[in-house]
Amino acid sequence: MKQFTVKTGARSEMTDITDRVRDVLRESEIKSGICYVFTPHTTAAITINENADPDVPRDIIMEMDKVIPLNDNYRHIEGNSAAHIKASLIGASEMVFIEDGKLVLGTWQSIFFCEFDGPRTRKVLVKWTP
Ligand code: ZN
């Protein structure tokens, strides 16, 4: 298993981490298998979505904010319930196939780290299996 950090700059943002994951796999020299990308945080998530138009991640964040408002008489005393809910809806991990030493992703797909309670420094874990 390998890990890297992502420094986020806003309360909510999506960071393309595909190249970071590729760097890890290149070092691993795995040719065929499965790659897992996981974030060990309760207010962040991992997802796969469009990398070409930066408005796609912006729209995702904008609509998530509408569905899960920042303040809504939540009981969680820390005050970041919206971030916890968003993290659970998107999920803490993604799985991607590896073939010929490369991630099998669609042309327009990237792996994104989703911050919902930033800015912070976050961890991403990458593990692979043949
Ligand atoms: Zn909390």
Short mmCIF file of N, CA and C and ligand atoms in Angstrom, two decimals:
data_model
loop_
_atom_site.label_atom_id
_atom_site.label_comp_id
_atom_site.label_asym_id
_atom_site.label_seq_id
_atom_site.Cartn_x
_atom_site.Cartn_y
_atom_site.Cartn_z
N MET A 1 0.84 -1.19 0.00
CA MET A 1 0.00 0.00 0.00
C MET A 1 0.88 1.25 0.00
N LYS A 2 0.43 2.25 -0.74
CA LYS A 2 1.13 3.53 -0.77
C LYS A 2 0.14 4.63 -0.40
N GLN A 3 0.67 5.76 0.03
CA GLN A 3 -0.22 6.88 0.28
C GLN A 3 0.41 8.19 -0.18
N PHE A 4 -0.45 9.14 -0.48
CA PHE A 4 0.00 10.50 -0.76
C PHE A 4 -0.97 11.47 -0.13
N THR A 5 -0.58 12.74 -0.06
CA THR A 5 -1.45 13.74 0.56
C THR A 5 -2.00 14.69 -0.51
N VAL A 6 -3.17 15.20 -0.20
CA VAL A 6 -3.81 16.21 -1.04
C VAL A 6 -4.08 17.42 -0.17
N LYS A 7 -3.55 18.57 -0.56
CA LYS A 7 -3.83 19.82 0.16
C LYS A 7 -5.00 20.50 -0.52
N THR A 8 -6.09 20.67 0.22
CA THR A 8 -7.27 21.28 -0.39
C THR A 8 -7.33 22.76 -0.01
N GLY A 9 -8.00 23.55 -0.85
CA GLY A 9 -7.96 24.99 -0.67
C GLY A 9 -9.30 25.65 -0.40
N ALA A 10 -10.36 24.84 -0.31
CA ALA A 10 -11.69 25.40 -0.10
C ALA A 10 -12.51 24.44 0.75
N ARG A 11 -13.67 24.91 1.23
CA ARG A 11 -14.53 24.02 2.00
C ARG A 11 -14.91 22.79 1.16
N SER A 12 -15.35 23.04 -0.07
CA SER A 12 -15.72 21.95 -0.97
C SER A 12 -14.97 22.11 -2.28
N GLU A 13 -14.31 21.06 -2.71
CA GLU A 13 -13.67 21.07 -4.02
C GLU A 13 -13.34 19.65 -4.44
N MET A 14 -13.19 19.48 -5.75
CA MET A 14 -12.82 18.18 -6.29
C MET A 14 -11.47 18.32 -6.99
N THR A 15 -10.52 17.47 -6.60
CA THR A 15 -9.15 17.51 -7.12
C THR A 15 -8.89 16.25 -7.94
N ASP A 16 -8.45 16.44 -9.18
CA ASP A 16 -8.11 15.30 -10.03
C ASP A 16 -6.81 14.66 -9.51
N ILE A 17 -6.89 13.42 -9.05
CA ILE A 17 -5.71 12.74 -8.51
C ILE A 17 -5.27 11.56 -9.39
N THR A 18 -5.79 11.50 -10.61
CA THR A 18 -5.47 10.36 -11.49
C THR A 18 -3.97 10.21 -11.71
N ASP A 19 -3.28 11.32 -11.98
CA ASP A 19 -1.83 11.22 -12.23
C ASP A 19 -1.06 10.78 -10.98
N ARG A 20 -1.55 11.18 -9.81
CA ARG A 20 -0.90 10.74 -8.56
C ARG A 20 -1.04 9.23 -8.40
N VAL A 21 -2.23 8.71 -8.74
CA VAL A 21 -2.44 7.26 -8.65
C VAL A 21 -1.59 6.54 -9.69
N ARG A 22 -1.51 7.11 -10.89
CA ARG A 22 -0.67 6.51 -11.94
C ARG A 22 0.79 6.44 -11.50
N ASP A 23 1.27 7.49 -10.84
CA ASP A 23 2.66 7.50 -10.35
C ASP A 23 2.90 6.33 -9.39
N VAL A 24 1.94 6.09 -8.49
CA VAL A 24 2.07 5.00 -7.53
C VAL A 24 2.14 3.66 -8.27
N LEU A 25 1.26 3.49 -9.26
CA LEU A 25 1.22 2.21 -9.97
C LEU A 25 2.46 1.98 -10.81
N ARG A 26 3.01 3.06 -11.36
CA ARG A 26 4.24 2.95 -12.15
C ARG A 26 5.36 2.39 -11.28
N GLU A 27 5.47 2.90 -10.06
CA GLU A 27 6.48 2.41 -9.13
C GLU A 27 6.24 0.95 -8.76
N SER A 28 4.98 0.56 -8.70
CA SER A 28 4.64 -0.80 -8.28
C SER A 28 5.00 -1.83 -9.34
N GLU A 29 5.06 -1.39 -10.58
CA GLU A 29 5.35 -2.24 -11.75
C GLU A 29 4.31 -3.33 -11.96
N ILE A 30 3.09 -3.16 -11.41
CA ILE A 30 2.02 -4.13 -11.66
C ILE A 30 1.54 -3.97 -13.10
N LYS A 31 1.26 -5.12 -13.76
CA LYS A 31 0.83 -5.08 -15.17
C LYS A 31 -0.66 -5.31 -15.32
N SER A 32 -1.22 -6.18 -14.47
CA SER A 32 -2.64 -6.50 -14.60
C SER A 32 -3.20 -6.75 -13.22
N GLY A 33 -4.34 -6.15 -12.92
CA GLY A 33 -4.93 -6.36 -11.61
C GLY A 33 -6.00 -5.33 -11.31
N ILE A 34 -6.14 -5.06 -10.03
CA ILE A 34 -7.17 -4.13 -9.57
C ILE A 34 -6.51 -3.13 -8.63
N CYS A 35 -6.88 -1.88 -8.81
CA CYS A 35 -6.35 -0.80 -7.98
C CYS A 35 -7.49 -0.24 -7.14
N TYR A 36 -7.23 -0.08 -5.87
CA TYR A 36 -8.19 0.54 -4.97
C TYR A 36 -7.64 1.89 -4.52
N VAL A 37 -8.52 2.88 -4.55
CA VAL A 37 -8.16 4.23 -4.08
C VAL A 37 -9.12 4.55 -2.94
N PHE A 38 -8.56 4.85 -1.78
CA PHE A 38 -9.37 4.99 -0.57
C PHE A 38 -8.91 6.23 0.20
N THR A 39 -9.86 6.94 0.79
CA THR A 39 -9.47 8.05 1.65
C THR A 39 -9.97 7.79 3.08
N PRO A 40 -9.05 7.86 4.07
CA PRO A 40 -9.42 7.49 5.45
C PRO A 40 -9.96 8.69 6.23
N HIS A 41 -10.95 9.36 5.66
CA HIS A 41 -11.54 10.54 6.32
C HIS A 41 -13.07 10.44 6.27
N THR A 42 -13.72 11.09 7.23
CA THR A 42 -15.18 11.00 7.30
C THR A 42 -15.89 12.18 6.65
N THR A 43 -15.11 13.15 6.17
CA THR A 43 -15.73 14.31 5.51
C THR A 43 -15.09 14.55 4.14
N ALA A 44 -14.58 13.50 3.53
CA ALA A 44 -14.00 13.56 2.19
C ALA A 44 -14.39 12.28 1.47
N ALA A 45 -14.20 12.25 0.16
CA ALA A 45 -14.64 11.09 -0.61
C ALA A 45 -13.79 10.94 -1.87
N ILE A 46 -13.98 9.81 -2.53
CA ILE A 46 -13.32 9.52 -3.81
C ILE A 46 -14.41 9.21 -4.84
N THR A 47 -14.29 9.81 -6.02
CA THR A 47 -15.24 9.47 -7.08
C THR A 47 -14.55 9.51 -8.43
N ILE A 48 -15.23 8.95 -9.43
CA ILE A 48 -14.74 9.00 -10.81
C ILE A 48 -15.77 9.78 -11.61
N ASN A 49 -15.29 10.81 -12.34
CA ASN A 49 -16.21 11.57 -13.18
C ASN A 49 -15.44 12.32 -14.26
N GLU A 50 -16.11 13.24 -14.94
CA GLU A 50 -15.52 13.88 -16.12
C GLU A 50 -14.36 14.81 -15.78
N ASN A 51 -13.30 14.68 -16.59
CA ASN A 51 -12.10 15.49 -16.39
C ASN A 51 -11.96 16.62 -17.40
N ALA A 52 -12.79 16.63 -18.43
CA ALA A 52 -12.56 17.57 -19.54
C ALA A 52 -13.10 18.96 -19.23
N ASP A 53 -14.29 19.01 -18.67
CA ASP A 53 -14.93 20.31 -18.40
C ASP A 53 -14.94 20.55 -16.90
N PRO A 54 -14.17 21.55 -16.44
CA PRO A 54 -14.11 21.81 -14.99
C PRO A 54 -15.46 22.23 -14.41
N ASP A 55 -16.43 22.57 -15.29
CA ASP A 55 -17.76 22.91 -14.78
C ASP A 55 -18.49 21.67 -14.25
N VAL A 56 -18.08 20.49 -14.67
CA VAL A 56 -18.75 19.28 -14.16
C VAL A 56 -18.52 19.13 -12.65
N PRO A 57 -17.26 19.13 -12.18
CA PRO A 57 -17.06 19.09 -10.72
C PRO A 57 -17.73 20.27 -10.01
N ARG A 58 -17.69 21.46 -10.62
CA ARG A 58 -18.35 22.63 -10.01
C ARG A 58 -19.84 22.40 -9.86
N ASP A 59 -20.46 21.84 -10.90
CA ASP A 59 -21.90 21.58 -10.84
C ASP A 59 -22.22 20.52 -9.79
N ILE A 60 -21.37 19.49 -9.70
CA ILE A 60 -21.59 18.45 -8.70
C ILE A 60 -21.59 19.08 -7.30
N ILE A 61 -20.59 19.92 -7.04
CA ILE A 61 -20.50 20.55 -5.71
C ILE A 61 -21.68 21.49 -5.48
N MET A 62 -22.06 22.24 -6.49
CA MET A 62 -23.18 23.18 -6.36
C MET A 62 -24.48 22.44 -6.02
N GLU A 63 -24.73 21.34 -6.71
CA GLU A 63 -25.99 20.61 -6.47
C GLU A 63 -25.95 19.87 -5.14
N MET A 64 -24.76 19.36 -4.76
CA MET A 64 -24.64 18.72 -3.45
C MET A 64 -24.97 19.72 -2.33
N ASP A 65 -24.54 20.97 -2.54
CA ASP A 65 -24.82 22.01 -1.53
C ASP A 65 -26.31 22.31 -1.44
N LYS A 66 -27.04 22.15 -2.55
CA LYS A 66 -28.49 22.38 -2.52
C LYS A 66 -29.21 21.24 -1.82
N VAL A 67 -28.78 20.02 -2.12
CA VAL A 67 -29.46 18.84 -1.56
C VAL A 67 -29.13 18.70 -0.08
N ILE A 68 -27.86 19.01 0.27
CA ILE A 68 -27.41 18.87 1.66
C ILE A 68 -26.89 20.23 2.12
N PRO A 69 -27.78 21.08 2.64
CA PRO A 69 -27.35 22.44 3.03
C PRO A 69 -26.34 22.42 4.17
N LEU A 70 -25.52 23.47 4.21
CA LEU A 70 -24.48 23.57 5.23
C LEU A 70 -25.08 23.59 6.64
N ASN A 71 -26.18 24.33 6.79
CA ASN A 71 -26.86 24.42 8.09
C ASN A 71 -28.30 23.94 7.93
N ASP A 72 -28.70 23.00 8.76
CA ASP A 72 -30.07 22.48 8.67
C ASP A 72 -30.49 21.87 10.01
N ASN A 73 -30.17 22.57 11.08
CA ASN A 73 -30.50 22.08 12.43
C ASN A 73 -29.95 20.68 12.70
N TYR A 74 -28.76 20.43 12.16
CA TYR A 74 -28.09 19.16 12.43
C TYR A 74 -27.75 19.06 13.92
N ARG A 75 -27.68 17.86 14.44
CA ARG A 75 -27.39 17.67 15.86
C ARG A 75 -25.90 17.51 16.16
N HIS A 76 -25.14 17.02 15.18
CA HIS A 76 -23.70 16.79 15.35
C HIS A 76 -23.01 18.09 15.78
N ILE A 77 -22.40 18.06 16.97
CA ILE A 77 -21.94 19.30 17.61
C ILE A 77 -20.75 19.94 16.89
N GLU A 78 -20.03 19.14 16.12
CA GLU A 78 -18.84 19.68 15.44
C GLU A 78 -19.21 20.68 14.34
N GLY A 79 -20.46 20.62 13.88
CA GLY A 79 -20.92 21.60 12.90
C GLY A 79 -20.61 21.27 11.46
N ASN A 80 -20.17 20.04 11.20
CA ASN A 80 -19.84 19.68 9.82
C ASN A 80 -20.65 18.48 9.32
N SER A 81 -21.90 18.41 9.77
CA SER A 81 -22.75 17.28 9.36
C SER A 81 -22.93 17.21 7.86
N ALA A 82 -23.07 18.37 7.20
CA ALA A 82 -23.24 18.34 5.75
C ALA A 82 -22.08 17.61 5.09
N ALA A 83 -20.88 17.86 5.57
CA ALA A 83 -19.70 17.21 4.99
C ALA A 83 -19.73 15.70 5.23
N HIS A 84 -20.15 15.28 6.43
CA HIS A 84 -20.25 13.84 6.70
C HIS A 84 -21.26 13.17 5.76
N ILE A 85 -22.39 13.83 5.55
CA ILE A 85 -23.44 13.24 4.71
C ILE A 85 -22.96 13.14 3.26
N LYS A 86 -22.34 14.20 2.76
CA LYS A 86 -21.83 14.18 1.38
C LYS A 86 -20.79 13.07 1.21
N ALA A 87 -19.91 12.93 2.21
CA ALA A 87 -18.87 11.91 2.14
C ALA A 87 -19.48 10.51 2.05
N SER A 88 -20.54 10.28 2.82
CA SER A 88 -21.17 8.96 2.77
C SER A 88 -21.89 8.73 1.46
N LEU A 89 -22.51 9.76 0.91
CA LEU A 89 -23.22 9.59 -0.36
C LEU A 89 -22.26 9.25 -1.49
N ILE A 90 -21.11 9.89 -1.52
CA ILE A 90 -20.16 9.63 -2.61
C ILE A 90 -19.32 8.40 -2.32
N GLY A 91 -18.91 8.21 -1.09
CA GLY A 91 -18.16 7.01 -0.73
C GLY A 91 -16.68 7.28 -0.59
N ALA A 92 -16.02 6.44 0.20
CA ALA A 92 -14.62 6.66 0.56
C ALA A 92 -13.64 6.04 -0.43
N SER A 93 -14.13 5.30 -1.42
CA SER A 93 -13.19 4.58 -2.30
C SER A 93 -13.73 4.39 -3.70
N GLU A 94 -12.80 4.08 -4.60
CA GLU A 94 -13.13 3.64 -5.95
C GLU A 94 -12.20 2.49 -6.30
N MET A 95 -12.65 1.68 -7.25
CA MET A 95 -11.87 0.55 -7.74
C MET A 95 -11.69 0.74 -9.24
N VAL A 96 -10.47 0.54 -9.72
CA VAL A 96 -10.19 0.69 -11.15
C VAL A 96 -9.36 -0.51 -11.60
N PHE A 97 -9.70 -1.08 -12.76
CA PHE A 97 -8.90 -2.17 -13.31
C PHE A 97 -7.54 -1.64 -13.79
N ILE A 98 -6.55 -2.52 -13.78
CA ILE A 98 -5.23 -2.23 -14.34
C ILE A 98 -4.98 -3.24 -15.46
N GLU A 99 -4.68 -2.76 -16.66
CA GLU A 99 -4.31 -3.64 -17.76
C GLU A 99 -3.11 -3.04 -18.48
N ASP A 100 -2.16 -3.90 -18.87
CA ASP A 100 -0.92 -3.42 -19.51
C ASP A 100 -0.26 -2.31 -18.69
N GLY A 101 -0.38 -2.42 -17.39
CA GLY A 101 0.27 -1.46 -16.51
C GLY A 101 -0.44 -0.12 -16.42
N LYS A 102 -1.63 -0.04 -17.02
CA LYS A 102 -2.34 1.25 -17.05
C LYS A 102 -3.71 1.15 -16.39
N LEU A 103 -4.15 2.26 -15.82
CA LEU A 103 -5.52 2.33 -15.30
C LEU A 103 -6.50 2.26 -16.46
N VAL A 104 -7.54 1.46 -16.31
CA VAL A 104 -8.56 1.36 -17.35
C VAL A 104 -9.67 2.37 -17.01
N LEU A 105 -9.55 3.53 -17.65
CA LEU A 105 -10.53 4.61 -17.44
C LEU A 105 -11.04 5.06 -18.80
N GLY A 106 -12.28 5.52 -18.85
CA GLY A 106 -12.81 6.10 -20.08
C GLY A 106 -12.06 7.37 -20.43
N THR A 107 -12.16 7.76 -21.69
CA THR A 107 -11.44 8.93 -22.19
C THR A 107 -11.66 10.16 -21.31
N TRP A 108 -12.88 10.32 -20.86
CA TRP A 108 -13.23 11.55 -20.13
C TRP A 108 -13.26 11.33 -18.63
N GLN A 109 -12.82 10.14 -18.18
CA GLN A 109 -12.89 9.85 -16.75
C GLN A 109 -11.59 10.15 -16.03
N SER A 110 -11.72 10.72 -14.85
CA SER A 110 -10.60 10.89 -13.92
C SER A 110 -11.05 10.46 -12.53
N ILE A 111 -10.05 10.19 -11.70
CA ILE A 111 -10.33 9.89 -10.30
C ILE A 111 -10.21 11.22 -9.54
N PHE A 112 -11.24 11.53 -8.77
CA PHE A 112 -11.25 12.80 -8.03
C PHE A 112 -11.24 12.56 -6.53
N PHE A 113 -10.43 13.36 -5.83
CA PHE A 113 -10.56 13.48 -4.39
C PHE A 113 -11.57 14.58 -4.12
N CYS A 114 -12.58 14.27 -3.30
CA CYS A 114 -13.65 15.23 -3.00
C CYS A 114 -13.50 15.73 -1.57
N GLU A 115 -13.21 17.00 -1.45
CA GLU A 115 -13.14 17.65 -0.12
C GLU A 115 -14.49 18.26 0.21
N PHE A 116 -14.98 18.01 1.43
CA PHE A 116 -16.24 18.62 1.85
C PHE A 116 -16.12 19.42 3.14
N ASP A 117 -14.93 19.44 3.74
CA ASP A 117 -14.76 20.17 5.00
C ASP A 117 -13.36 20.76 5.07
N GLY A 118 -12.97 21.39 3.97
CA GLY A 118 -11.63 21.96 3.88
C GLY A 118 -11.60 23.41 4.31
N PRO A 119 -10.45 24.06 4.06
CA PRO A 119 -9.23 23.44 3.53
C PRO A 119 -8.50 22.60 4.59
N ARG A 120 -7.92 21.50 4.14
CA ARG A 120 -7.17 20.61 5.02
C ARG A 120 -6.10 19.90 4.20
N THR A 121 -5.25 19.18 4.91
CA THR A 121 -4.33 18.25 4.25
C THR A 121 -4.88 16.85 4.48
N ARG A 122 -5.10 16.13 3.38
CA ARG A 122 -5.80 14.85 3.42
C ARG A 122 -4.90 13.73 2.92
N LYS A 123 -5.25 12.51 3.34
CA LYS A 123 -4.52 11.33 2.89
C LYS A 123 -5.33 10.56 1.87
N VAL A 124 -4.63 10.02 0.88
CA VAL A 124 -5.23 9.08 -0.07
C VAL A 124 -4.37 7.82 -0.06
N LEU A 125 -5.01 6.68 0.11
CA LEU A 125 -4.31 5.39 0.12
C LEU A 125 -4.58 4.67 -1.20
N VAL A 126 -3.54 4.04 -1.73
CA VAL A 126 -3.66 3.29 -2.98
C VAL A 126 -3.14 1.89 -2.73
N LYS A 127 -3.93 0.90 -3.08
CA LYS A 127 -3.50 -0.48 -2.94
C LYS A 127 -3.87 -1.21 -4.22
N TRP A 128 -3.09 -2.21 -4.56
CA TRP A 128 -3.35 -2.94 -5.80
C TRP A 128 -3.18 -4.42 -5.54
N THR A 129 -3.86 -5.20 -6.36
CA THR A 129 -3.78 -6.65 -6.21
C THR A 129 -3.77 -7.26 -7.62
N PRO A 130 -2.98 -8.28 -7.86
CA PRO A 130 -2.93 -8.89 -9.21
C PRO A 130 -4.26 -9.56 -9.57
ZN ZN B 1 -17.87 15.99 12.36
#
